[in-house]
């Protein structure tokens, strides 16, 4: 039987927080009486994350995980969404898992007010506790998406909730991986005329970002360039 909600969480080298974060999330979802599944989309981990996931999922049928060798956030997230069975899907991050977003986003989807709800850390009313350099990077990334792709919103990375059936055709069209997949997914949803709504979030990370910011830049530029060509030049 398809659950009401699938939570998809990409994970990579998260041995320090995965067990506690998963337990906290499970308790929160159980307390709300939701019919849910959680899919951990893991790839490339070199620490004990896969072993911990194996144990967690063996002891709870609502939890699933899958693995592949190469670390790639976009590939993991996309595969997780395609494996989801829920009427609604929430894409979370293991260092966030804040049920406040679920409480705000799910009713809006259930009432049919939106096809996708994006949790924005840069919208009016949001608070972002990350270091200044990370907040600045988010602003620069959004400017780039605005100039290159005409993106009108304030954030594409991070929390999203959506009606699975409405977004499946969109995800089939996505062409980039790594970090920019998340941006492509949201931008294509806007461009396809789906009802995308942003809500401000209060961002508290359970740990520092695990991937060095500047290492991500070349890939982001390459993939935004590819998207510019595919969407704006070829028009697909
Ligand atoms: N499967 C997979 N998951 C990843 C990878 N990189 C990061 N993640 C997961 O993606 C989520 C967010 O990763 P973070 O390292 O917190 O990224 P961040 O710097 O906060 O990202 P921003 O939201 O862009 O600021 C966490 O659940 C990570 O475990 C990866 O290469 N593969
Ligand atoms: Mg983070």
mmCIF file of C-alpha atoms and ligand atoms in Angstrom:
data_model
loop_
_atom_site.group_PDB
_atom_site.id
_atom_site.type_symbol
_atom_site.label_atom_id
_atom_site.label_comp_id
_atom_site.label_asym_id
_atom_site.label_seq_id
_atom_site.Cartn_x
_atom_site.Cartn_y
_atom_site.Cartn_z
ATOM 1 C CA UNK A 1 0.000 0.000 0.000
ATOM 2 C CA UNK A 2 1.333 3.432 -0.938
ATOM 3 C CA UNK A 3 2.007 5.611 2.118
ATOM 4 C CA UNK A 4 0.625 9.117 2.464
ATOM 5 C CA UNK A 5 4.129 10.604 2.714
ATOM 6 C CA UNK A 6 7.603 9.636 1.552
ATOM 7 C CA UNK A 7 10.556 11.467 3.073
ATOM 8 C CA UNK A 8 13.658 11.330 0.861
ATOM 9 C CA UNK A 9 16.997 12.155 2.476
ATOM 10 C CA UNK A 10 20.302 12.058 0.577
ATOM 11 C CA UNK A 11 23.106 11.040 2.935
ATOM 12 C CA UNK A 12 26.861 11.018 2.609
ATOM 13 C CA UNK A 13 29.386 10.299 5.394
ATOM 14 C CA UNK A 14 26.933 11.087 8.171
ATOM 15 C CA UNK A 15 27.947 8.502 10.796
ATOM 16 C CA UNK A 16 28.004 11.118 13.568
ATOM 17 C CA UNK A 17 24.354 12.181 13.283
ATOM 18 C CA UNK A 18 22.463 9.671 11.128
ATOM 19 C CA UNK A 19 21.145 7.423 13.918
ATOM 20 C CA UNK A 20 19.995 10.225 16.226
ATOM 21 C CA UNK A 21 18.556 12.348 13.409
ATOM 22 C CA UNK A 22 16.652 9.373 11.961
ATOM 23 C CA UNK A 23 15.279 8.475 15.394
ATOM 24 C CA UNK A 24 14.151 12.029 16.078
ATOM 25 C CA UNK A 25 12.456 12.219 12.675
ATOM 26 C CA UNK A 26 10.761 8.845 13.166
ATOM 27 C CA UNK A 27 9.409 9.936 16.550
ATOM 28 C CA UNK A 28 8.117 13.203 15.115
ATOM 29 C CA UNK A 29 6.324 11.480 12.241
ATOM 30 C CA UNK A 30 4.874 8.789 14.544
ATOM 31 C CA UNK A 31 3.653 11.454 16.979
ATOM 32 C CA UNK A 32 1.736 13.058 14.108
ATOM 33 C CA UNK A 33 0.071 9.744 13.248
ATOM 34 C CA UNK A 34 1.312 9.963 9.659
ATOM 35 C CA UNK A 35 1.447 6.998 7.314
ATOM 36 C CA UNK A 36 4.971 7.428 5.974
ATOM 37 C CA UNK A 37 8.149 5.858 4.651
ATOM 38 C CA UNK A 38 11.652 7.307 4.850
ATOM 39 C CA UNK A 39 14.133 6.633 2.050
ATOM 40 C CA UNK A 40 17.800 7.280 2.724
ATOM 41 C CA UNK A 41 19.549 7.865 -0.593
ATOM 42 C CA UNK A 42 23.185 7.148 0.173
ATOM 43 C CA UNK A 43 26.108 7.162 -2.191
ATOM 44 C CA UNK A 44 29.866 7.238 -1.883
ATOM 45 C CA UNK A 45 30.135 7.134 1.920
ATOM 46 C CA UNK A 46 33.499 6.000 3.243
ATOM 47 C CA UNK A 47 32.485 5.910 6.906
ATOM 48 C CA UNK A 48 30.072 3.742 8.910
ATOM 49 C CA UNK A 49 26.949 5.370 7.399
ATOM 50 C CA UNK A 50 25.989 2.323 5.241
ATOM 51 C CA UNK A 51 26.360 -0.082 8.184
ATOM 52 C CA UNK A 52 24.257 2.171 10.425
ATOM 53 C CA UNK A 53 21.587 2.529 7.723
ATOM 54 C CA UNK A 54 21.490 -1.233 7.234
ATOM 55 C CA UNK A 55 20.810 -1.726 10.931
ATOM 56 C CA UNK A 56 18.230 1.090 11.168
ATOM 57 C CA UNK A 57 16.270 -0.140 8.167
ATOM 58 C CA UNK A 58 16.356 -3.796 9.262
ATOM 59 C CA UNK A 59 14.594 -2.869 12.495
ATOM 60 C CA UNK A 60 11.876 -0.644 11.001
ATOM 61 C CA UNK A 61 9.858 -1.502 7.877
ATOM 62 C CA UNK A 62 9.045 2.178 7.303
ATOM 63 C CA UNK A 63 12.719 2.890 6.615
ATOM 64 C CA UNK A 64 14.532 2.008 3.369
ATOM 65 C CA UNK A 65 17.924 2.861 1.992
ATOM 66 C CA UNK A 66 19.952 2.337 -1.136
ATOM 67 C CA UNK A 67 23.574 2.737 -2.030
ATOM 68 C CA UNK A 68 25.780 3.419 -5.006
ATOM 69 C CA UNK A 69 29.542 3.936 -5.175
ATOM 70 C CA UNK A 70 30.045 7.500 -6.384
ATOM 71 C CA UNK A 71 29.149 10.463 -4.177
ATOM 72 C CA UNK A 72 26.595 12.601 -6.011
ATOM 73 C CA UNK A 73 23.856 14.557 -4.225
ATOM 74 C CA UNK A 74 21.695 15.059 -7.320
ATOM 75 C CA UNK A 75 21.857 11.441 -8.467
ATOM 76 C CA UNK A 76 20.912 10.258 -4.966
ATOM 77 C CA UNK A 77 18.026 12.706 -4.590
ATOM 78 C CA UNK A 78 16.593 11.970 -8.024
ATOM 79 C CA UNK A 79 16.780 8.193 -7.509
ATOM 80 C CA UNK A 80 15.170 8.567 -4.082
ATOM 81 C CA UNK A 81 12.278 10.567 -5.509
ATOM 82 C CA UNK A 82 11.782 7.999 -8.273
ATOM 83 C CA UNK A 83 11.643 5.206 -5.662
ATOM 84 C CA UNK A 84 9.144 7.132 -3.503
ATOM 85 C CA UNK A 85 5.632 5.675 -3.292
ATOM 86 C CA UNK A 86 3.885 8.344 -1.219
ATOM 87 C CA UNK A 87 1.118 10.624 -2.450
ATOM 88 C CA UNK A 88 3.308 13.429 -1.131
ATOM 89 C CA UNK A 89 7.100 13.616 -1.011
ATOM 90 C CA UNK A 90 9.304 15.726 1.245
ATOM 91 C CA UNK A 91 12.989 16.114 0.394
ATOM 92 C CA UNK A 92 14.912 16.728 3.590
ATOM 93 C CA UNK A 93 18.565 16.846 4.678
ATOM 94 C CA UNK A 94 19.885 14.788 7.546
ATOM 95 C CA UNK A 95 21.366 17.836 9.299
ATOM 96 C CA UNK A 96 17.989 19.631 9.195
ATOM 97 C CA UNK A 97 15.002 17.268 9.732
ATOM 98 C CA UNK A 98 12.879 20.016 11.269
ATOM 99 C CA UNK A 99 9.242 18.945 11.459
ATOM 100 C CA UNK A 100 8.105 22.578 11.468
ATOM 101 C CA UNK A 101 8.471 22.560 7.693
ATOM 102 C CA UNK A 102 6.397 19.375 7.411
ATOM 103 C CA UNK A 103 3.645 20.912 9.549
ATOM 104 C CA UNK A 104 3.532 24.000 7.344
ATOM 105 C CA UNK A 105 3.945 22.382 3.926
ATOM 106 C CA UNK A 106 1.844 19.202 4.049
ATOM 107 C CA UNK A 107 -1.547 20.857 4.791
ATOM 108 C CA UNK A 108 -0.988 23.260 1.880
ATOM 109 C CA UNK A 109 -0.459 20.325 -0.463
ATOM 110 C CA UNK A 110 -3.367 18.384 1.026
ATOM 111 C CA UNK A 111 -5.704 21.342 0.601
ATOM 112 C CA UNK A 112 -4.627 21.585 -3.033
ATOM 113 C CA UNK A 113 -3.170 25.083 -2.623
ATOM 114 C CA UNK A 114 0.153 24.159 -4.247
ATOM 115 C CA UNK A 115 1.867 21.379 -6.199
ATOM 116 C CA UNK A 116 5.224 22.139 -4.609
ATOM 117 C CA UNK A 117 6.196 23.965 -1.420
ATOM 118 C CA UNK A 118 9.812 25.134 -1.167
ATOM 119 C CA UNK A 119 11.284 25.890 2.251
ATOM 120 C CA UNK A 120 13.312 29.036 1.658
ATOM 121 C CA UNK A 121 16.162 30.113 3.883
ATOM 122 C CA UNK A 122 16.330 33.465 2.058
ATOM 123 C CA UNK A 123 12.663 34.503 1.879
ATOM 124 C CA UNK A 124 11.177 37.301 3.985
ATOM 125 C CA UNK A 125 10.626 35.963 7.499
ATOM 126 C CA UNK A 126 13.280 33.210 7.233
ATOM 127 C CA UNK A 127 16.196 32.914 9.587
ATOM 128 C CA UNK A 128 19.481 31.377 8.530
ATOM 129 C CA UNK A 129 21.988 30.572 11.276
ATOM 130 C CA UNK A 130 24.743 29.429 8.930
ATOM 131 C CA UNK A 131 28.060 31.306 8.719
ATOM 132 C CA UNK A 132 28.065 34.517 6.659
ATOM 133 C CA UNK A 133 30.025 32.926 3.796
ATOM 134 C CA UNK A 134 27.354 30.205 3.373
ATOM 135 C CA UNK A 135 24.545 32.748 3.406
ATOM 136 C CA UNK A 136 26.377 34.878 0.863
ATOM 137 C CA UNK A 137 26.895 31.798 -1.339
ATOM 138 C CA UNK A 138 23.142 31.136 -1.305
ATOM 139 C CA UNK A 139 22.480 34.737 -2.419
ATOM 140 C CA UNK A 140 25.074 34.565 -5.216
ATOM 141 C CA UNK A 141 23.743 31.187 -6.384
ATOM 142 C CA UNK A 142 20.196 32.583 -6.547
ATOM 143 C CA UNK A 143 21.355 35.643 -8.497
ATOM 144 C CA UNK A 144 23.085 33.321 -10.964
ATOM 145 C CA UNK A 145 19.890 31.283 -11.374
ATOM 146 C CA UNK A 146 17.903 34.474 -11.875
ATOM 147 C CA UNK A 147 20.212 35.867 -14.556
ATOM 148 C CA UNK A 148 20.892 32.576 -16.353
ATOM 149 C CA UNK A 149 17.511 30.894 -16.068
ATOM 150 C CA UNK A 150 14.984 33.553 -15.107
ATOM 151 C CA UNK A 151 14.355 32.048 -11.669
ATOM 152 C CA UNK A 152 11.937 34.250 -9.710
ATOM 153 C CA UNK A 153 12.132 32.670 -6.258
ATOM 154 C CA UNK A 154 14.586 33.000 -3.376
ATOM 155 C CA UNK A 155 15.898 29.443 -2.811
ATOM 156 C CA UNK A 156 16.080 26.132 -4.632
ATOM 157 C CA UNK A 157 18.392 24.086 -2.432
ATOM 158 C CA UNK A 158 17.181 22.248 0.592
ATOM 159 C CA UNK A 159 13.656 21.534 1.752
ATOM 160 C CA UNK A 160 10.865 20.803 -0.693
ATOM 161 C CA UNK A 161 7.485 19.139 -0.409
ATOM 162 C CA UNK A 162 5.395 18.184 -3.412
ATOM 163 C CA UNK A 163 2.590 16.083 -4.823
ATOM 164 C CA UNK A 164 4.442 13.182 -6.405
ATOM 165 C CA UNK A 165 2.213 12.708 -9.446
ATOM 166 C CA UNK A 166 2.393 16.397 -10.364
ATOM 167 C CA UNK A 167 6.184 16.483 -10.266
ATOM 168 C CA UNK A 168 7.051 13.146 -11.894
ATOM 169 C CA UNK A 169 6.892 14.551 -15.444
ATOM 170 C CA UNK A 170 9.148 17.407 -14.330
ATOM 171 C CA UNK A 171 11.788 15.154 -12.837
ATOM 172 C CA UNK A 172 11.881 13.084 -16.037
ATOM 173 C CA UNK A 173 13.038 16.221 -17.888
ATOM 174 C CA UNK A 174 15.902 17.053 -15.516
ATOM 175 C CA UNK A 175 19.370 16.744 -17.069
ATOM 176 C CA UNK A 176 21.939 17.874 -14.480
ATOM 177 C CA UNK A 177 23.240 16.136 -11.357
ATOM 178 C CA UNK A 178 25.310 17.115 -8.272
ATOM 179 C CA UNK A 179 24.095 20.198 -6.371
ATOM 180 C CA UNK A 180 22.369 21.866 -9.315
ATOM 181 C CA UNK A 181 19.827 19.062 -9.770
ATOM 182 C CA UNK A 182 17.845 20.512 -6.842
ATOM 183 C CA UNK A 183 17.795 23.916 -8.546
ATOM 184 C CA UNK A 184 16.808 22.447 -11.903
ATOM 185 C CA UNK A 185 13.938 20.548 -10.297
ATOM 186 C CA UNK A 186 12.447 23.674 -8.706
ATOM 187 C CA UNK A 187 13.077 25.924 -11.723
ATOM 188 C CA UNK A 188 11.499 23.457 -14.141
ATOM 189 C CA UNK A 189 8.457 23.184 -11.868
ATOM 190 C CA UNK A 190 8.026 27.000 -12.085
ATOM 191 C CA UNK A 191 8.614 27.018 -15.822
ATOM 192 C CA UNK A 192 6.083 24.227 -16.406
ATOM 193 C CA UNK A 193 3.457 26.404 -14.745
ATOM 194 C CA UNK A 194 3.014 24.230 -11.679
ATOM 195 C CA UNK A 195 1.871 25.956 -8.521
ATOM 196 C CA UNK A 196 5.114 26.454 -6.606
ATOM 197 C CA UNK A 197 4.872 28.209 -3.263
ATOM 198 C CA UNK A 198 7.734 29.355 -1.037
ATOM 199 C CA UNK A 199 7.539 29.447 2.732
ATOM 200 C CA UNK A 200 10.250 30.906 4.971
ATOM 201 C CA UNK A 201 12.123 28.451 7.201
ATOM 202 C CA UNK A 202 14.210 28.760 10.340
ATOM 203 C CA UNK A 203 17.447 27.003 9.442
ATOM 204 C CA UNK A 204 19.433 25.332 12.233
ATOM 205 C CA UNK A 205 21.983 22.787 11.020
ATOM 206 C CA UNK A 206 22.758 19.916 13.375
ATOM 207 C CA UNK A 207 26.396 20.132 12.269
ATOM 208 C CA UNK A 208 28.672 22.225 10.047
ATOM 209 C CA UNK A 209 28.328 21.667 6.256
ATOM 210 C CA UNK A 210 30.378 18.586 5.431
ATOM 211 C CA UNK A 211 31.503 19.520 1.930
ATOM 212 C CA UNK A 212 33.911 22.357 1.400
ATOM 213 C CA UNK A 213 32.043 25.248 -0.187
ATOM 214 C CA UNK A 214 34.657 26.304 -2.750
ATOM 215 C CA UNK A 215 35.186 22.762 -4.048
ATOM 216 C CA UNK A 216 31.564 22.808 -5.202
ATOM 217 C CA UNK A 217 31.876 25.972 -7.297
ATOM 218 C CA UNK A 218 33.331 24.530 -10.573
ATOM 219 C CA UNK A 219 30.593 21.913 -10.764
ATOM 220 C CA UNK A 220 27.868 24.425 -10.006
ATOM 221 C CA UNK A 221 29.105 26.732 -12.776
ATOM 222 C CA UNK A 222 29.415 23.851 -15.239
ATOM 223 C CA UNK A 223 25.918 22.597 -14.514
ATOM 224 C CA UNK A 224 24.276 26.037 -14.528
ATOM 225 C CA UNK A 225 25.977 26.593 -17.913
ATOM 226 C CA UNK A 226 24.577 23.303 -19.159
ATOM 227 C CA UNK A 227 21.101 24.257 -17.925
ATOM 228 C CA UNK A 228 21.360 27.660 -19.623
ATOM 229 C CA UNK A 229 22.119 25.901 -22.902
ATOM 230 C CA UNK A 230 19.433 23.228 -22.527
ATOM 231 C CA UNK A 231 16.636 25.473 -21.246
ATOM 232 C CA UNK A 232 17.314 28.897 -22.778
ATOM 233 C CA UNK A 233 19.090 28.022 -26.030
ATOM 234 C CA UNK A 234 17.549 24.682 -27.008
ATOM 235 C CA UNK A 235 14.305 25.381 -25.198
ATOM 236 C CA UNK A 236 13.879 21.865 -23.772
HETATM 237 N N1 LIG B 1 23.855 10.790 -1.300
HETATM 238 C C1 LIG B 1 24.538 11.924 -1.101
HETATM 239 N N2 LIG B 1 24.137 12.799 -0.161
HETATM 240 C C2 LIG B 1 24.860 13.929 0.020
HETATM 241 C C3 LIG B 1 26.025 14.224 -0.733
HETATM 242 N N3 LIG B 1 26.518 15.418 -0.297
HETATM 243 C C4 LIG B 1 25.702 15.833 0.691
HETATM 244 N N4 LIG B 1 24.706 14.940 0.902
HETATM 245 C C5 LIG B 1 23.618 15.007 1.872
HETATM 246 O O1 LIG B 1 22.828 16.128 1.551
HETATM 247 C C6 LIG B 1 22.360 16.776 2.729
HETATM 248 C C7 LIG B 1 22.880 18.214 2.780
HETATM 249 O O2 LIG B 1 24.291 18.183 2.813
HETATM 250 P P1 LIG B 1 25.156 19.316 3.526
HETATM 251 O O3 LIG B 1 26.558 18.869 3.527
HETATM 252 O O4 LIG B 1 24.500 19.692 4.809
HETATM 253 O O5 LIG B 1 25.014 20.478 2.464
HETATM 254 P P2 LIG B 1 24.818 22.021 2.718
HETATM 255 O O6 LIG B 1 26.143 22.602 2.538
HETATM 256 O O7 LIG B 1 24.041 22.265 3.964
HETATM 257 O O8 LIG B 1 23.961 22.424 1.484
HETATM 258 P P3 LIG B 1 23.243 23.820 1.250
HETATM 259 O O9 LIG B 1 21.803 23.558 1.602
HETATM 260 O O10 LIG B 1 23.467 24.042 -0.187
HETATM 261 O O11 LIG B 1 23.873 24.859 2.119
HETATM 262 C C8 LIG B 1 22.852 15.927 3.903
HETATM 263 O O12 LIG B 1 21.833 15.022 4.248
HETATM 264 C C9 LIG B 1 24.063 15.220 3.304
HETATM 265 O O13 LIG B 1 24.360 13.988 3.934
HETATM 266 C C10 LIG B 1 26.444 13.259 -1.725
HETATM 267 O O14 LIG B 1 27.444 13.410 -2.430
HETATM 268 N N5 LIG B 1 25.655 12.146 -1.873
HETATM 269 MG MG1 LIG B 2 23.646 21.340 5.649
#
